[in-house]
Amino acid sequence: MAEEKNVCKESTFEGLFQKLSKSIRDFLYFKCGDLSLSEDIVQDTFFKLWEKCKDVNPEKAKSFLFTVANNLFLNIADKQKVRLNYKSKVTPKIEKEDPSFIIEMNEHKERLENAINALPEGQREAFLMNRIEKMSYADIAEALKVSQKAVEKRMHKALLKLKELLKPKK
Amino acid sequence: MKPWEEDDTFLTRWMSGELSPGEIQQFESSDEYKNFEDVLNSFEDFESPAYNLPREMAKIKARVHDYNKKKSKVIKLRSVLYFAAAASIILFIGFGFLTDLFTSSSIEVVAESKQKVDLPDSSIVKINEGSSISYNTKKWSESRVVKLKGEAFFNVKQGNKFEVVVEKGKITVLGTSFNVKESEKMLEVTCFNGKVKVEVFSDLKILEAGDIYSFRKGKLPEKDSTILEEPVWWGEVVKISNKKLSLAVAKLKEIYEIKIIGDFNDSLIVNCAFPVNDIEVAIKQIFDPFDIQYRWDDEQKTIFIE
């Protein structure tokens, strides 16, 4: 059987959606903190992939998707001046129901969210994509269209800044 | 100076486990090591919001299906099999947009009245009054391209791709019979025998014997398989529908007063039409669909079946 040169087969396309749609959603979410906007852009991104399915090699699909998602985001962000308000959805893994403990957890959560919010977009994206999405520096570089070295610097700076922001108050 | 203040990828290398043992030891013994560790651990529990994959998948699938449905209304591609037997094709060729594609060996025929033209490979074109064709004799062996303006009937000998170019598009065959009629507002291609591929803008249709492709500005192309209309403008035509080959042959003999010598399966069912004033075309129309080999002897007015 000849190897597929494009993604026009429905099973191929759906496979890509299954594999990558969440990552792309998260990538967008880390930029803007707007869940429904992120999910809308994901839908538009994959639809674009389908429209152009003839021209996309399955191996290049991931790069194509991130590029399109980023471009769509830039168009919208530009118009709406979207800003991040990242909110984590962590459910603390605690059994205790001690209210003071829960309050403390929530405060802690809020501090983390604020710290993330305070990072410049480039550092925030790289950091979250690596720590939460578990993407490699190389993959992040490809998705953000920067060099791997740039990604590594952003990671370093992000952690440095977060450490400063989250230092325990004395 | 602390290593993470001098080296702007130090922490990155730490996070990915790329520090040397010496670097690690130095780092871990620093005051701030614990702070860095705590920050990383805090984010271990971080998750992105829940993602409803089934719901999102359903959404994209619905959108893709809608899109496909809209697209398929215009195009229905079939696998490309041009045709089995060499049938005669009648093509109408259009002029009006001759380009410098043709060199001085290009021939142009403008028919003041109905005119029959023999192409270099013995394919035949019958041009209607007021129509015109052009083609290139030098390039004929590699590329059989005829430009048409107006109406013509083509009888194409089996061989390389034969293309009829009209203003709106292109008709491609390997050897068959079809009729092309075109004007500013329309294009109509009738396939008499074999298979014909019609390309108009981005629309692609494959016609089989009896199919008519008709394109009128503003309307969707139609495919009509009820009419088997020969070029009535050319002359009289005899239509045979679902009858035995023996009948067709009998008619042929009667009309042209010819003889047939040789054996063939005369109970084959025939669906064709042949002109009453062109014996060669007539013979082709009847025998080619069945791949019956024959030789026409014009002197003796006899068909020899091989």
XYZ file of C-alpha atoms in Angstrom:
476
model
C 0.000 0.000 0.000
C 1.356 3.408 -0.883
C 2.201 5.684 2.006
C -0.202 8.488 2.644
C 1.117 11.759 1.416
C -1.661 13.893 2.805
C -4.270 13.960 5.525
C -7.370 13.726 3.385
C -8.378 10.374 4.790
C -10.952 10.800 7.532
C -9.352 8.266 9.814
C -5.998 10.040 9.498
C -7.569 13.385 10.180
C -9.504 12.132 13.188
C -6.403 10.454 14.528
C -4.604 13.773 14.434
C -7.482 15.441 16.210
C -7.428 12.834 18.919
C -3.724 13.113 19.380
C -3.198 16.837 19.146
C -6.351 18.831 19.771
C -5.879 18.994 23.524
C -2.262 20.142 23.201
C -3.310 22.866 20.844
C -6.147 23.867 23.092
C -3.708 24.088 26.021
C -1.170 25.972 23.956
C -3.798 28.591 23.218
C -5.138 28.528 26.732
C -1.683 29.225 28.151
C -1.595 32.306 25.966
C -4.923 33.780 26.826
C -6.594 31.939 29.674
C -9.883 31.966 27.766
C -11.227 28.454 27.512
C -14.037 28.895 25.026
C -11.908 31.079 22.777
C -9.175 28.470 22.843
C -11.578 25.706 21.935
C -13.106 27.736 19.124
C -9.686 28.354 17.657
C -8.910 24.657 17.886
C -12.015 23.892 15.837
C -11.085 26.513 13.250
C -7.526 25.230 13.136
C -8.504 21.662 12.421
C -11.086 22.764 9.904
C -8.379 24.636 8.088
C -6.330 21.455 8.115
C -9.204 19.648 6.458
C -9.659 22.362 3.843
C -5.995 22.154 2.990
C -5.684 18.424 3.590
C -4.271 17.818 0.120
C -1.252 19.995 0.828
C -0.314 18.675 4.247
C 1.974 15.734 4.838
C 0.970 13.744 7.949
C 4.459 14.208 9.333
C 4.211 17.959 9.075
C 0.681 18.098 10.433
C 1.671 18.969 13.979
C 3.766 21.904 12.865
C 1.014 23.034 10.496
C -1.578 22.921 13.259
C 0.464 24.915 15.731
C 1.294 27.490 13.102
C -2.311 27.921 12.059
C -3.506 28.032 15.663
C -0.938 30.660 16.489
C -1.877 32.763 13.476
C -5.570 32.541 14.193
C -4.871 33.521 17.772
C -2.779 36.502 16.721
C -5.559 37.732 14.445
C -8.080 37.581 17.222
C -5.831 38.792 20.009
C -4.889 41.712 17.898
C -8.509 42.695 17.458
C -9.693 42.020 20.947
C -6.562 42.730 22.926
C -7.028 39.427 24.696
C -5.083 39.114 27.854
C -4.269 36.203 29.969
C -6.022 35.373 33.095
C -4.815 31.916 33.611
C -6.697 29.887 36.155
C -5.591 26.491 37.135
C -8.075 23.724 37.670
C -6.170 21.807 40.214
C -8.097 19.622 42.553
C -5.984 19.223 45.620
C -5.239 15.648 46.366
C -6.116 15.890 50.026
C -8.505 13.950 52.135
C -8.519 16.386 54.961
C -11.522 18.583 55.182
C -9.979 20.953 57.606
C -11.293 24.312 56.400
C -8.191 26.199 57.327
C -6.166 23.780 55.272
C -8.440 24.268 52.294
C -8.243 28.006 52.606
C -4.528 27.730 52.704
C -4.583 25.562 49.572
C -6.731 28.078 47.757
C -4.508 30.917 48.743
C -1.563 28.960 47.560
C -3.323 28.270 44.288
C -4.049 31.932 43.843
C -0.468 32.867 44.407
C 0.637 30.419 41.766
C -1.898 31.749 39.319
C -0.840 35.314 39.926
C 2.782 34.370 39.508
C 2.080 32.680 36.190
C 0.079 35.662 35.106
C 2.972 37.919 35.879
C 5.298 36.202 33.455
C 5.782 37.626 30.000
C 3.778 35.639 27.445
C 6.788 34.004 25.816
C 8.149 32.699 29.109
C 4.751 31.601 30.327
C 4.008 29.656 27.150
C 7.307 27.857 27.121
C 7.207 27.049 30.805
C 3.665 25.708 30.852
C 4.055 23.780 27.628
C 7.032 22.034 29.120
C 5.775 21.514 32.665
C 2.117 20.786 31.978
C 2.020 19.511 28.399
C 5.357 17.772 28.857
C 6.492 18.981 25.454
C 10.175 18.821 24.615
C 12.152 22.018 24.104
C 12.514 21.118 20.440
C 8.773 20.720 19.971
C 8.085 23.931 21.823
C 10.590 25.723 19.629
C 8.808 24.465 16.531
C 5.391 25.426 17.824
C 6.429 28.906 18.911
C 8.565 29.423 15.830
C 11.671 30.305 17.788
C 15.026 28.624 18.228
C 15.494 25.914 20.790
C 18.056 28.113 22.494
C 15.417 30.803 22.856
C 13.080 28.307 24.473
C 15.764 27.230 26.916
C 16.435 30.814 27.917
C 12.737 31.445 28.430
C 12.454 28.377 30.652
C 15.340 29.545 32.783
C 14.034 33.081 33.123
C 10.524 31.834 33.893
C 11.690 29.665 36.759
C 13.899 32.425 38.074
C 11.022 34.873 38.090
C 8.590 32.408 39.604
C 11.007 31.662 42.367
C 11.244 35.341 43.191
C 7.478 35.793 43.141
C 6.761 32.700 45.187
C 9.437 33.069 47.800
C 7.876 32.394 51.187
C 7.089 35.637 52.941
C 8.815 35.958 56.241
C 28.150 34.744 41.580
C 25.488 32.139 41.667
C 25.459 29.809 38.647
C 21.833 30.540 37.850
C 22.600 34.234 37.667
C 25.505 33.932 35.250
C 24.271 31.135 33.041
C 20.932 31.847 31.371
C 20.093 28.229 30.686
C 21.365 26.782 33.946
C 17.924 26.227 35.431
C 16.685 24.774 32.156
C 19.419 22.204 32.186
C 18.641 21.448 35.783
C 14.986 20.890 34.981
C 15.824 18.482 32.202
C 18.476 16.686 34.221
C 21.425 17.865 32.169
C 23.610 19.324 34.886
C 26.876 17.645 35.653
C 27.201 15.913 39.047
C 29.479 18.705 40.221
C 27.013 21.361 39.176
C 24.187 19.478 40.861
C 26.070 19.185 44.113
C 26.952 22.856 44.123
C 23.368 23.810 43.349
C 21.827 21.562 45.981
C 24.040 22.954 48.673
C 22.966 26.510 47.977
C 20.447 28.376 50.151
C 17.984 28.948 47.380
C 17.910 25.417 46.064
C 14.836 24.579 48.129
C 12.920 27.540 46.734
C 13.483 26.390 43.183
C 12.469 22.886 44.073
C 9.287 24.048 45.764
C 8.276 26.094 42.732
C 8.686 23.115 40.425
C 6.772 20.867 42.768
C 3.931 23.353 42.949
C 3.489 23.124 39.248
C 3.580 19.361 39.244
C -0.034 19.378 40.294
C -1.043 21.920 37.773
C -3.273 20.724 35.043
C -4.871 22.452 32.176
C -8.668 22.543 32.315
C -10.576 19.402 31.476
C -10.895 18.792 27.757
C -14.014 17.121 26.480
C -12.490 15.219 23.596
C -15.627 13.334 22.501
C -17.632 16.521 22.345
C -14.947 18.429 20.451
C -14.425 15.511 18.091
C -18.122 15.415 17.340
C -18.052 19.132 16.597
C -15.197 18.944 14.109
C -16.644 15.870 12.428
C -19.963 17.596 11.925
C -18.260 20.565 10.370
C -16.151 18.393 8.091
C -19.193 16.439 6.929
C -21.125 19.585 6.098
C -18.181 20.851 4.139
C -17.766 17.579 2.255
C -21.429 17.497 1.358
C -21.268 20.944 -0.151
C -18.185 20.044 -2.135
C -19.477 16.753 -3.473
C -22.489 18.369 -5.055
C -20.221 19.742 -7.702
C -17.768 16.990 -8.285
C -18.252 13.266 -8.467
C -15.046 11.721 -9.507
C -14.816 8.209 -10.722
C -11.717 6.228 -11.209
C -10.093 7.151 -14.435
C -10.662 4.475 -17.008
C -10.975 6.086 -20.303
C -12.669 3.450 -22.315
C -12.471 -0.053 -23.505
C -12.798 0.065 -27.222
C -11.997 2.648 -29.769
C -15.211 4.324 -30.624
C -15.628 7.173 -32.953
C -15.843 10.550 -31.465
C -17.260 13.620 -32.879
C -15.809 16.707 -31.414
C -16.705 20.232 -31.801
C -13.797 22.507 -31.694
C -13.819 26.135 -30.824
C -11.730 28.963 -32.045
C -11.489 32.432 -30.810
C -8.612 32.087 -28.468
C -5.842 30.726 -30.573
C -2.588 31.483 -28.882
C 0.974 31.299 -29.988
C 0.974 27.732 -28.780
C 0.739 26.678 -32.351
C 3.644 27.238 -34.623
C 3.568 27.586 -38.357
C 2.603 23.964 -38.757
C -0.688 24.832 -37.218
C -3.704 24.342 -39.346
C -6.900 26.202 -39.022
C -10.113 25.162 -40.676
C -13.060 27.467 -40.796
C -16.121 25.727 -42.075
C -18.367 27.829 -44.203
C -20.533 24.837 -44.700
C -20.383 21.407 -43.164
C -16.909 20.043 -43.589
C -15.075 16.852 -42.881
C -11.428 16.984 -41.921
C -8.949 14.154 -41.678
C -6.487 14.609 -38.868
C -2.900 13.359 -39.226
C -3.687 10.124 -37.392
C -6.793 9.401 -39.442
C -9.074 10.654 -36.757
C -11.970 12.459 -38.331
C -13.570 15.727 -37.486
C -16.836 16.876 -38.956
C -17.255 20.550 -38.536
C -20.577 22.276 -38.572
C -21.302 25.387 -40.574
C -19.697 28.471 -39.103
C -17.490 26.543 -36.727
C -13.754 26.234 -36.798
C -10.924 24.107 -35.525
C -7.209 24.399 -35.301
C -4.455 21.932 -34.614
C -0.760 21.394 -35.076
C 0.412 18.786 -37.531
C 4.033 18.687 -36.481
C 3.254 17.967 -32.873
C 0.451 15.582 -33.674
C 2.268 12.367 -32.963
C 3.098 13.411 -29.403
C 0.154 15.482 -28.553
C -3.236 15.409 -30.216
C -4.822 18.706 -29.360
C -7.575 20.364 -31.312
C -9.050 23.721 -30.511
C -12.685 24.189 -31.297
C -15.049 27.025 -31.620
C -18.628 26.095 -32.371
C -19.724 22.565 -33.060
C -17.994 19.475 -34.349
C -18.273 15.727 -34.232
C -15.113 13.761 -33.556
C -14.228 10.289 -34.517
C -10.999 9.631 -32.709
C -8.681 6.797 -33.501
C -7.438 4.942 -30.501
C -3.988 6.091 -29.438
C -2.442 8.769 -27.313
C -4.547 11.166 -25.383
C -6.700 13.255 -27.673
C -7.790 16.612 -26.341
C -10.359 19.026 -27.546
C -9.898 22.440 -26.110
C -12.794 24.857 -25.962
C -13.062 28.147 -24.243
C -14.669 26.731 -21.157
C -12.640 23.643 -20.682
C -11.256 20.491 -22.112
C -12.517 17.185 -23.375
C -10.125 14.268 -23.250
C -10.405 10.850 -24.818
C -8.189 8.052 -25.960
C -10.285 7.047 -28.890
C -14.020 7.162 -28.986
C -16.872 9.089 -30.524
C -18.387 12.162 -29.063
C -19.976 15.411 -29.947
C -18.963 18.764 -28.584
C -21.082 21.829 -28.920
C -19.973 25.031 -27.350
C -20.826 28.667 -27.308
C -20.316 31.570 -25.008
C -23.042 30.470 -22.680
C -22.876 26.749 -22.881
C -20.961 23.594 -23.479
C -22.515 20.297 -24.361
C -20.652 17.065 -24.807
C -22.390 13.885 -25.940
C -20.619 10.597 -25.697
C -21.611 8.028 -28.256
C -19.101 5.391 -27.546
C -16.391 4.606 -25.080
C -15.600 7.110 -22.348
C -14.969 10.781 -22.436
C -13.509 12.973 -19.754
C -14.839 16.502 -19.592
C -13.130 19.187 -17.573
C -14.804 22.531 -17.159
C -13.247 24.853 -14.621
C -12.908 22.642 -11.575
C -15.660 20.297 -12.593
C -14.636 16.925 -13.897
C -16.987 14.375 -15.397
C -16.462 11.074 -17.082
C -19.065 10.287 -19.707
C -20.007 6.918 -21.033
C -21.911 5.974 -24.128
C -25.245 7.717 -24.041
C -24.235 10.349 -21.527
C -24.565 14.000 -22.222
C -22.759 16.604 -20.228
C -24.360 19.955 -20.434
C -23.064 23.100 -18.853
C -24.886 26.357 -18.925
C -23.674 29.408 -17.106
C -25.377 29.573 -13.779
C -26.617 26.026 -13.765
C -25.111 22.897 -12.388
C -23.825 20.482 -14.984
C -26.269 17.762 -15.892
C -25.787 14.268 -17.003
C -28.492 12.917 -19.213
C -28.452 9.361 -20.282
C -31.643 9.074 -22.224
C -30.723 10.708 -25.463
C -28.413 9.242 -27.994
C -28.455 11.985 -30.450
C -25.983 11.937 -33.204
C -25.083 15.066 -34.989
C -28.409 15.544 -36.580
C -26.970 18.585 -38.250
C -24.606 16.367 -40.164
C -26.941 13.989 -41.807
C -29.253 11.197 -41.103
C -28.447 8.726 -38.503
C -29.716 5.301 -37.696
C -30.183 4.459 -34.072
C -30.063 0.925 -32.794
C -31.063 0.359 -29.214
C -30.689 -2.969 -27.511
C -30.861 -5.027 -30.615
C -28.688 -7.830 -31.851
C -25.591 -7.050 -33.827
C -27.061 -9.005 -36.697
C -29.744 -6.371 -37.065
C -27.259 -3.548 -37.054
C -25.198 -5.275 -39.680
C -28.243 -5.957 -41.781
C -29.159 -2.298 -41.727
C -25.636 -1.363 -42.606
C -25.633 -3.645 -45.604
C -28.981 -2.347 -46.739
C -28.133 1.323 -46.492
C -24.703 1.171 -47.994
C -25.205 -1.836 -50.249
C -22.086 -3.519 -49.033
C -21.001 -7.045 -48.321
C -19.564 -8.543 -45.184
C -17.227 -11.492 -45.202
C -16.076 -13.263 -42.069
C -17.399 -14.660 -38.816
C -18.395 -12.768 -35.785
C -20.769 -13.188 -32.927
C -23.874 -11.585 -34.321
C -26.079 -12.037 -31.295
C -24.181 -9.478 -29.276
C -26.468 -6.726 -28.076
C -25.848 -3.396 -29.672
C -26.549 0.134 -28.572
C -25.343 2.564 -31.099
C -26.114 4.939 -33.857
C -24.445 5.317 -37.172
C -24.614 7.864 -39.952
C -26.122 7.020 -43.293
C -23.589 8.851 -45.364
C -20.258 7.842 -43.941
C -19.506 4.156 -44.179
C -16.272 4.220 -42.264
C -17.788 6.000 -39.311
C -20.756 3.668 -39.481
C -18.611 0.572 -39.376
C -16.607 1.962 -36.498
C -19.724 2.761 -34.544
C -21.032 -0.735 -34.898
C -17.958 -2.895 -34.563
C -15.513 -1.010 -32.335
C -17.392 -1.425 -29.065
C -16.926 -5.132 -29.426
C -13.289 -5.004 -30.464
C -14.096 -6.815 -33.636
C -11.198 -6.538 -36.041
C -12.152 -5.684 -39.575
C -10.831 -4.285 -42.782
C -12.856 -2.071 -45.020
C -12.245 -2.388 -48.666
C -13.675 0.647 -50.361
C -13.194 -0.682 -53.871
C -14.969 -3.896 -53.272
C -17.429 -2.322 -50.867
C -16.774 -5.155 -48.492
C -16.021 -5.510 -44.838
C -13.629 -8.314 -44.056
C -13.918 -9.572 -40.528
C -10.660 -10.931 -39.173
